[in-house]
Short mmCIF file of C-alpha atoms and ligand atoms in Angstrom, two decimals:
data_model
loop_
_atom_site.label_atom_id
_atom_site.label_comp_id
_atom_site.label_asym_id
_atom_site.label_seq_id
_atom_site.Cartn_x
_atom_site.Cartn_y
_atom_site.Cartn_z
CA UNK R 29 -128.09 29.36 296.84
CA UNK R 30 -128.99 30.91 300.23
CA UNK R 31 -129.55 34.17 298.82
CA UNK R 32 -132.53 32.97 296.35
CA UNK R 33 -134.89 33.90 299.15
CA UNK R 34 -135.94 37.49 299.21
CA UNK R 35 -136.38 37.04 295.04
CA UNK R 36 -139.67 37.58 293.64
CA UNK R 37 -141.06 34.07 292.83
CA UNK R 38 -141.41 32.15 290.08
CA UNK R 39 -138.61 32.47 287.90
CA UNK R 40 -136.63 30.82 285.90
CA UNK R 41 -133.46 29.61 287.10
CA UNK R 42 -130.64 28.89 284.87
CA UNK R 43 -127.20 27.22 286.41
CA UNK R 44 -124.49 28.59 282.97
CA UNK R 45 -122.12 25.82 285.52
CA UNK R 46 -123.72 23.44 284.35
CA UNK R 47 -124.92 24.51 281.05
CA UNK R 48 -121.67 24.96 279.66
CA UNK R 49 -119.91 21.71 281.22
CA UNK R 50 -122.83 20.06 279.16
CA UNK R 51 -122.38 21.79 275.74
CA UNK R 52 -118.20 21.61 276.02
CA UNK R 53 -118.95 17.44 276.83
CA UNK R 54 -121.72 16.92 273.56
CA UNK R 55 -119.15 19.75 271.57
CA UNK R 56 -116.20 16.85 272.39
CA UNK R 57 -118.25 14.39 271.55
CA UNK R 58 -119.17 15.46 268.37
CA UNK R 59 -116.19 16.98 267.46
CA UNK R 60 -114.15 13.03 268.18
CA UNK R 61 -116.07 11.97 265.03
CA UNK R 62 -115.85 15.69 263.41
CA UNK R 63 -119.49 15.94 263.06
CA UNK R 64 -121.37 19.37 264.05
CA UNK R 65 -124.16 20.02 266.48
CA UNK R 66 -126.84 22.84 265.67
CA UNK R 67 -128.89 23.78 268.73
CA UNK R 68 -132.48 23.71 268.23
CA UNK R 69 -132.89 27.04 269.73
CA UNK R 70 -137.12 26.57 270.50
CA UNK R 71 -136.31 24.39 273.41
CA UNK R 72 -134.54 27.40 275.08
CA UNK R 73 -134.68 31.18 273.83
CA UNK R 74 -133.36 32.60 276.13
CA UNK R 75 -130.43 35.42 275.38
CA UNK R 76 -128.13 33.81 278.11
CA UNK R 77 -128.62 30.68 277.18
CA UNK R 78 -128.36 30.92 273.64
CA UNK R 79 -125.06 33.15 274.00
CA UNK R 80 -123.63 30.95 275.64
CA UNK R 81 -123.60 28.11 273.27
CA UNK R 82 -123.33 30.18 270.51
CA UNK R 83 -119.75 31.27 272.90
CA UNK R 84 -119.19 27.45 272.28
CA UNK R 85 -119.01 27.49 268.54
CA UNK R 86 -122.42 25.96 268.23
CA UNK R 87 -124.80 26.52 264.71
CA UNK R 88 -128.27 27.04 265.26
CA UNK R 89 -131.66 24.73 264.38
CA UNK R 90 -134.70 27.12 263.96
CA UNK R 91 -138.45 26.06 263.19
CA UNK R 92 -139.85 29.85 262.46
CA UNK R 93 -138.61 32.55 260.14
CA UNK R 94 -138.47 34.56 263.88
CA UNK R 95 -135.82 31.51 264.83
CA UNK R 96 -134.20 32.50 262.35
CA UNK R 97 -133.90 36.27 262.99
CA UNK R 98 -133.72 35.94 266.88
CA UNK R 99 -130.61 33.21 265.66
CA UNK R 100 -129.12 35.83 263.04
CA UNK R 101 -129.41 38.53 266.04
CA UNK R 102 -128.11 36.64 269.29
CA UNK R 103 -125.10 36.37 266.65
CA UNK R 104 -124.86 32.97 265.28
CA UNK R 105 -123.76 33.20 262.15
CA UNK R 106 -125.66 32.40 258.54
CA UNK R 107 -123.82 29.78 257.40
CA UNK R 108 -124.48 27.90 261.17
CA UNK R 109 -128.19 28.22 260.65
CA UNK R 110 -130.91 25.11 259.32
CA UNK R 111 -134.27 25.71 259.20
CA UNK R 112 -137.00 23.15 259.17
CA UNK R 113 -141.03 23.42 260.11
CA UNK R 114 -143.64 21.32 257.60
CA UNK R 115 -145.27 25.12 256.82
CA UNK R 116 -142.59 27.78 256.15
CA UNK R 117 -144.49 30.11 254.11
CA UNK R 118 -143.37 32.34 251.67
CA UNK R 119 -141.86 35.19 253.63
CA UNK R 120 -139.97 33.16 255.68
CA UNK R 121 -138.54 30.64 252.63
CA UNK R 122 -137.12 34.64 250.71
CA UNK R 123 -135.30 35.05 254.90
CA UNK R 124 -133.65 31.93 254.34
CA UNK R 125 -132.22 32.86 251.20
CA UNK R 126 -131.88 36.98 251.62
CA UNK R 127 -130.50 36.22 255.21
CA UNK R 128 -128.35 33.20 253.22
CA UNK R 129 -128.87 30.50 256.13
CA UNK R 130 -126.89 27.97 255.81
CA UNK R 131 -130.21 25.64 254.49
CA UNK R 132 -132.79 24.74 254.72
CA UNK R 133 -134.62 21.59 255.37
CA UNK R 134 -137.70 21.08 253.28
CA UNK R 135 -140.62 18.71 254.19
CA UNK R 136 -142.58 18.00 251.42
CA UNK R 137 -142.66 17.87 247.21
CA UNK R 138 -144.73 20.73 247.90
CA UNK R 139 -142.76 23.62 249.76
CA UNK R 140 -139.32 22.06 247.70
CA UNK R 141 -142.10 23.11 244.70
CA UNK R 142 -142.76 26.87 246.38
CA UNK R 143 -138.80 27.03 246.84
CA UNK R 144 -137.60 26.48 244.26
CA UNK R 145 -139.97 28.82 242.34
CA UNK R 146 -138.94 31.64 245.02
CA UNK R 147 -135.12 30.58 244.36
CA UNK R 148 -136.78 31.19 240.56
CA UNK R 149 -137.68 34.67 240.91
CA UNK R 150 -134.91 36.18 242.81
CA UNK R 151 -132.43 34.33 240.70
CA UNK R 152 -130.72 32.21 243.76
CA UNK R 153 -129.93 28.99 244.59
CA UNK R 154 -131.23 27.45 247.29
CA UNK R 155 -129.42 24.85 249.52
CA UNK R 156 -132.00 22.57 250.72
CA UNK R 157 -131.49 18.76 252.15
CA UNK R 158 -134.72 16.92 252.10
CA UNK R 159 -136.32 15.70 255.55
CA UNK R 160 -137.24 12.24 254.95
CA UNK R 161 -139.80 10.45 257.60
CA UNK R 162 -137.87 6.95 257.97
CA UNK R 163 -140.62 5.56 259.83
CA UNK R 164 -139.03 4.82 262.82
CA UNK R 165 -140.34 4.46 266.27
CA UNK R 166 -138.77 6.56 268.33
CA UNK R 167 -140.15 4.28 272.60
CA UNK R 168 -141.20 7.79 273.41
CA UNK R 169 -144.23 9.90 273.99
CA UNK R 170 -147.27 10.36 270.92
CA UNK R 171 -147.14 13.72 271.33
CA UNK R 172 -143.10 14.10 270.55
CA UNK R 173 -142.39 11.32 268.06
CA UNK R 174 -142.10 12.76 264.45
CA UNK R 175 -140.63 9.89 261.95
CA UNK R 176 -143.61 7.28 261.99
CA UNK R 177 -146.17 7.09 259.02
CA UNK R 178 -148.66 8.89 260.59
CA UNK R 179 -146.80 12.07 261.92
CA UNK R 180 -146.82 15.07 259.36
CA UNK R 181 -143.44 15.61 259.80
CA UNK R 182 -140.89 15.44 256.51
CA UNK R 183 -140.87 12.95 252.76
CA UNK R 184 -143.17 9.90 252.89
CA UNK R 185 -140.46 7.40 250.45
CA UNK R 186 -142.44 7.10 248.34
CA UNK R 187 -142.33 10.96 247.62
CA UNK R 188 -138.51 11.31 248.21
CA UNK R 189 -138.09 10.21 244.53
CA UNK R 190 -139.56 12.65 242.92
CA UNK R 191 -138.19 15.42 245.48
CA UNK R 192 -134.75 13.78 244.33
CA UNK R 193 -135.43 14.27 240.94
CA UNK R 194 -136.98 17.73 240.78
CA UNK R 195 -133.63 18.84 242.93
CA UNK R 196 -131.13 17.55 240.46
CA UNK R 197 -133.68 19.01 237.37
CA UNK R 198 -133.35 22.62 238.95
CA UNK R 199 -131.34 25.42 238.92
CA UNK R 200 -132.39 26.91 242.03
CA UNK R 201 -131.25 24.44 244.67
CA UNK R 202 -128.57 22.91 245.45
CA UNK R 203 -129.50 19.72 247.12
CA UNK R 204 -127.29 19.12 250.09
CA UNK R 205 -128.50 15.93 250.88
CA UNK R 206 -130.85 14.49 253.85
CA UNK R 207 -132.25 15.84 257.10
CA UNK R 208 -133.48 12.98 260.01
CA UNK R 209 -135.21 13.90 263.21
CA UNK R 210 -137.10 10.90 265.08
CA UNK R 211 -138.17 13.07 267.94
CA UNK R 212 -137.64 13.93 271.58
CA UNK R 213 -136.94 12.47 274.81
CA UNK R 214 -135.70 9.71 273.47
CA UNK R 215 -133.55 7.44 276.19
CA UNK R 216 -132.96 4.36 274.69
CA UNK R 217 -129.68 4.62 271.86
CA UNK R 218 -131.82 1.69 269.97
CA UNK R 219 -134.28 3.93 268.42
CA UNK R 220 -130.55 6.12 266.73
CA UNK R 221 -128.94 2.57 265.83
CA UNK R 222 -132.34 1.67 263.84
CA UNK R 223 -132.55 5.77 262.33
CA UNK R 224 -128.58 4.88 260.75
CA UNK R 225 -129.55 0.71 259.54
CA UNK R 226 -132.33 2.76 257.54
CA UNK R 227 -130.30 5.90 256.26
CA UNK R 228 -128.10 3.54 255.06
CA UNK R 229 -130.21 1.58 253.35
CA UNK R 230 -132.02 5.05 251.63
CA UNK R 231 -128.69 6.37 250.89
CA UNK R 232 -128.05 3.93 248.40
CA UNK R 233 -131.42 2.70 247.71
CA UNK R 234 -131.74 6.12 246.17
CA UNK R 235 -128.10 6.96 245.46
CA UNK R 236 -127.99 9.99 247.71
CA UNK R 237 -124.54 10.58 246.20
CA UNK R 238 -124.88 10.69 242.61
CA UNK R 239 -127.59 13.74 243.57
CA UNK R 240 -124.99 15.66 245.19
CA UNK R 241 -126.18 14.13 248.31
CA UNK R 242 -123.30 15.20 251.21
CA UNK R 243 -124.46 15.73 254.14
CA UNK R 244 -126.29 13.88 256.56
CA UNK R 245 -127.83 15.87 258.81
CA UNK R 246 -130.29 13.26 261.79
CA UNK R 247 -131.81 15.82 264.13
CA UNK R 248 -131.96 15.78 268.38
CA UNK R 249 -134.47 13.46 270.62
CA UNK R 250 -131.42 12.74 273.29
CA UNK R 251 -133.73 12.43 276.32
CA UNK R 252 -132.01 13.78 279.69
CA UNK R 253 -133.23 11.49 283.06
CA UNK R 254 -136.29 13.46 284.15
CA UNK R 255 -136.42 11.21 287.62
CA UNK R 256 -132.77 11.63 289.13
CA UNK R 257 -131.77 14.65 287.54
CA UNK R 258 -128.92 15.87 290.19
CA UNK R 259 -127.62 12.17 289.71
CA UNK R 260 -127.30 12.29 286.49
CA UNK R 261 -127.02 16.10 284.99
CA UNK R 262 -125.02 15.74 282.05
CA UNK R 263 -126.73 12.85 279.22
CA UNK R 264 -124.03 10.68 278.34
CA UNK R 265 -122.84 12.14 274.47
CA UNK R 266 -120.34 9.93 273.74
CA UNK R 267 -122.68 6.85 273.59
CA UNK R 268 -124.81 8.86 271.25
CA UNK R 269 -122.28 9.88 268.94
CA UNK R 270 -120.80 6.49 268.96
CA UNK R 271 -123.60 4.55 267.55
CA UNK R 272 -123.49 6.95 264.59
CA UNK R 273 -119.90 6.62 264.06
CA UNK R 274 -120.65 3.18 264.53
CA UNK R 275 -123.43 2.12 262.39
CA UNK R 276 -123.79 3.88 259.62
CA UNK R 277 -121.97 2.88 256.85
CA UNK R 278 -121.72 6.52 254.12
CA UNK R 279 -119.47 7.56 252.26
CA UNK R 280 -115.91 8.74 253.62
CA UNK R 281 -116.19 12.44 253.85
CA UNK R 282 -119.83 12.54 254.35
CA UNK R 283 -120.63 15.44 256.87
CA UNK R 284 -122.40 14.53 259.72
CA UNK R 285 -124.76 17.19 261.81
CA UNK R 286 -127.31 17.64 264.58
CA UNK R 287 -129.34 19.03 266.40
CA UNK R 288 -129.64 19.65 270.14
CA UNK R 289 -131.87 20.53 272.28
CA UNK R 290 -133.18 19.07 275.38
CA UNK R 291 -130.06 17.29 275.87
CA UNK R 292 -127.76 20.55 276.05
CA UNK R 293 -130.35 22.29 278.06
CA UNK R 294 -133.07 20.67 280.14
CA UNK R 295 -130.73 19.95 283.21
CA UNK R 296 -129.80 23.55 283.76
CA UNK R 297 -132.85 25.08 284.40
CA UNK R 298 -134.91 25.35 286.62
CA UNK R 299 -138.54 27.22 288.51
CA UNK R 300 -138.34 28.72 291.80
CA UNK R 301 -142.33 29.40 292.75
CA UNK R 302 -143.22 29.95 296.16
CA UNK R 303 -146.18 28.48 297.79
CA UNK R 304 -149.44 30.73 298.14
CA UNK R 305 -151.24 27.95 299.96
CA UNK R 306 -151.73 24.23 301.64
CA UNK R 307 -155.37 23.13 300.83
CA UNK R 308 -156.76 20.10 303.08
CA UNK R 309 -159.28 18.98 299.92
CA UNK R 310 -161.44 15.41 300.26
CA UNK R 311 -158.62 12.90 301.36
CA UNK R 312 -156.03 14.70 299.33
CA UNK R 313 -153.79 17.60 300.25
CA UNK R 314 -152.67 20.42 297.76
CA UNK R 315 -149.67 22.26 297.44
CA UNK R 316 -150.77 25.81 295.72
CA UNK R 317 -147.68 27.73 294.22
CA UNK R 318 -147.17 30.49 292.33
CA UNK R 319 -146.29 28.51 288.87
CA UNK R 320 -148.14 27.22 286.71
CA UNK R 321 -148.42 25.40 283.68
CA UNK R 322 -148.51 28.85 281.82
CA UNK R 323 -144.72 27.99 283.39
CA UNK R 324 -144.14 24.79 282.48
CA UNK R 325 -147.34 22.97 280.23
CA UNK R 326 -144.72 19.79 280.02
CA UNK R 327 -146.95 17.71 282.51
CA UNK R 328 -150.35 19.13 281.35
CA UNK R 329 -149.52 18.64 277.90
CA UNK R 330 -147.45 15.39 277.77
CA UNK R 331 -148.71 13.79 281.36
CA UNK R 332 -144.37 14.63 281.75
CA UNK R 333 -143.10 13.88 285.48
CA UNK R 334 -139.97 16.50 286.86
CA UNK R 335 -139.05 16.26 289.89
CA UNK R 336 -139.75 18.68 293.10
CA UNK R 337 -138.11 19.85 296.22
CA UNK R 338 -139.75 22.17 298.76
CA UNK R 339 -136.08 23.76 299.37
CA UNK R 340 -137.28 25.67 302.44
CA UNK R 341 -139.08 22.71 304.96
CA UNK R 342 -136.63 20.07 306.85
CA UNK R 343 -140.38 18.96 308.43
CA UNK R 344 -141.24 14.39 307.79
CA UNK R 345 -142.44 14.17 304.42
CA UNK R 346 -146.22 13.52 303.06
CA UNK R 347 -147.79 13.13 300.44
CA UNK R 348 -149.39 16.30 298.35
CA UNK R 349 -150.97 17.16 294.75
CA UNK R 350 -148.27 20.16 293.63
CA UNK R 351 -150.95 22.40 291.43
CA UNK R 352 -150.21 26.04 289.86
CA UNK R 353 -153.20 28.60 289.99
CA UNK R 354 -154.63 28.07 286.72
CA UNK R 355 -157.73 27.40 285.86
CA UNK R 356 -157.36 24.43 284.12
CA UNK R 357 -157.72 21.50 285.70
CA UNK R 358 -154.49 19.85 284.09
CA UNK R 359 -153.22 22.18 286.38
CA UNK R 360 -150.76 19.96 288.10
CA UNK R 361 -146.56 19.26 288.68
CA UNK R 362 -147.06 16.29 290.06
CA UNK R 363 -149.60 13.84 292.60
CA UNK R 364 -148.73 12.02 295.33
CA UNK R 365 -145.67 13.80 295.41
CA UNK R 366 -143.77 13.29 298.67
CA UNK R 367 -142.13 16.66 300.33
CA UNK R 368 -141.27 17.76 304.02
CA UNK R 369 -144.65 19.35 305.70
CA UNK R 370 -144.92 22.51 303.69
CA UNK R 371 -146.38 25.60 304.77
CA UNK R 372 -147.04 28.87 302.87
CA UNK R 373 -144.33 30.61 301.94
CA UNK R 374 -141.90 27.78 301.15
CA UNK R 375 -140.06 28.09 298.26
CA UNK R 376 -140.45 24.70 295.54
CA UNK R 377 -138.58 24.01 293.13
CA UNK R 378 -139.45 22.31 289.64
CA UNK R 379 -135.74 20.65 287.46
CA UNK R 380 -134.47 20.28 284.83
CA UNK R 381 -136.89 23.60 283.09
CA UNK R 382 -134.02 24.27 281.08
CA UNK R 383 -136.03 22.68 278.05
CA UNK R 384 -139.19 23.35 277.00
CA UNK R 385 -140.60 25.61 279.61
CA UNK R 386 -139.33 28.57 279.48
CA UNK R 387 -139.59 28.11 275.70
CA UNK R 388 -143.62 27.22 275.70
CA UNK R 389 -144.72 29.59 278.12
CA UNK R 390 -148.63 31.63 277.64
CA UNK R 391 -150.07 34.22 278.32
CA UNK R 392 -153.44 32.79 279.05
CA UNK R 393 -155.26 33.89 282.35
CA UNK R 394 -153.73 37.33 281.25
CA UNK R 395 -150.86 36.38 283.60
CA UNK R 396 -146.79 37.71 284.12
CA UNK R 397 -144.23 35.93 282.45
CA UNK R 398 -141.97 35.45 284.55
CA UNK R 399 -138.20 36.46 284.57
CA UNK R 400 -134.94 34.38 284.27
CA UNK R 401 -132.46 34.74 286.56
CA UNK R 402 -128.74 33.01 286.10
CA UNK R 403 -126.07 31.13 288.33
CA UNK R 404 -122.96 30.71 288.07
CA UNK R 405 -120.74 30.12 291.12
CA UNK R 406 -121.84 30.87 294.26
CA UNK R 407 -123.22 34.06 292.27
CA UNK R 408 -127.79 34.92 291.21
CA UNK R 409 -127.92 37.71 288.26
CA UNK R 410 -130.25 39.14 286.93
CA UNK R 411 -129.68 39.51 283.31
CA UNK R 412 -128.24 42.68 283.66
CA UNK R 413 -126.58 42.15 286.15
CA UNK R 414 -124.88 39.72 284.11
CA UNK R 415 -123.86 42.87 281.89
CA UNK R 416 -123.93 42.86 278.29
CA UNK R 417 -123.93 38.94 276.37
CA UNK R 418 -120.09 39.16 275.23
CA UNK R 419 -118.50 38.80 278.65
CA UNK R 420 -120.83 36.08 280.37
CA UNK R 421 -118.14 33.34 278.78
CA UNK R 422 -114.91 35.29 280.44
CA UNK R 423 -117.20 35.39 283.57
CA UNK R 424 -117.72 32.05 283.90
CA UNK R 425 -114.29 30.47 283.30
N1 LIG L 706 -135.23 19.19 265.18
C1 LIG L 706 -136.09 19.20 265.17
C2 LIG L 706 -136.75 19.32 263.97
C3 LIG L 706 -136.95 19.52 265.67
O1 LIG L 706 -137.81 19.27 265.56
C4 LIG L 706 -136.50 18.94 266.90
C5 LIG L 706 -138.11 18.82 268.24
C6 LIG L 706 -135.51 19.21 267.42
C7 LIG L 706 -133.98 18.89 267.05
C8 LIG L 706 -134.70 19.19 269.06
O2 LIG L 706 -134.96 17.80 269.63
P1 LIG L 706 -134.66 17.89 271.12
O3 LIG L 706 -132.87 17.42 271.33
O4 LIG L 706 -134.70 18.54 271.56
O5 LIG L 706 -135.38 16.35 271.60
N2 LIG L 706 -142.10 20.02 273.22
C9 LIG L 706 -141.76 18.51 273.51
C10 LIG L 706 -140.59 18.53 272.99
C11 LIG L 706 -140.73 18.95 271.38
C12 LIG L 706 -139.57 18.80 270.29
C13 LIG L 706 -140.06 19.22 268.97
N3 LIG L 706 -138.76 18.94 268.35
C14 LIG L 706 -141.28 18.72 275.29
O6 LIG L 706 -141.77 19.57 275.76
O7 LIG L 706 -141.15 17.28 275.22
#
């Protein structure tokens, strides 16, 4: 990675070897039990990253019409695409029907009624799963918890019967099964065990099979190690999938699907940024980088912490607040970070930026959107350098 210097900063750097290793471990873990994975493309919609994942045979999980379109453009097969979201527009529903994607995850009785009307209008049958809010605590940051009664997501249990009856009474809805997603960056397997226990109860109490249910989509949320990413680059997928195998009690033949985002891509990405200034404040020293919250808003939005490294200096360690140039006080990557003595021009790397960094980037302050670069073996390449998406698999093998 010594040719890192000289490239214009900031940029996202994706390690395609690690990405491939991570996705293949996830795919193998799922395949052991016959489970399928849809990649939650909201985590990172970079064309190269997405193409690697597509080439490894995963489906896509989308939350907007544009994500559905983009996934199709990237070559994900329509029959591998699922589409969730609490506020699907009529146009997005029409798109999902026209493209004949695998399934829409329906988040309310009201939405189900609209889907069934639109399908009726076009003389079609909409494949749907009902997203249920299971009221399970995910033990993660409150802003990325989704499965509690106070959250806007999913159909709450008192409304599930009505939704099932609408499905049963409509010739324009093909009810596939249930969908759950309890939150993100979940680092304990206990919430998943509790989810499985809830699923068992819901499946039986509501007689899901009698409505034609034959699938459960358990969403995503498996966390990554932000504290020690270099020690733990690949999440423990086999323990994750084993929880479902051990705890779910569903009729044999029920299909299980997952929607993993962060756990597949989080550790393969980093931001490479340059120190513009080191500034002595009143009692603190600031390192001001050319990347800011516009490139990684997780620390500003969720008090998230990412490992920060100075790869240029081997000076004595000092404490710094590492901040960006954006006109917001929350534009801070980390406070009291121990770095080797740092000066203007040093290269800083912010680790674990493969998920929800580039895909959540902003042009606030009219800042440029930085490019992505890719490492494969010892090479660092631009997208053009990778010469077409189709060749990526062979490039890395
Ligand atoms: N399925 C659904 C329905 C989702 O809403 C999400 C993420 C996923 C799957 C994928 O979850 P994952 O495996 O990536 O945890 N921006 C936040 C995370 C928001 C997650 C939104 N939904 C962050 O940077 O922490």
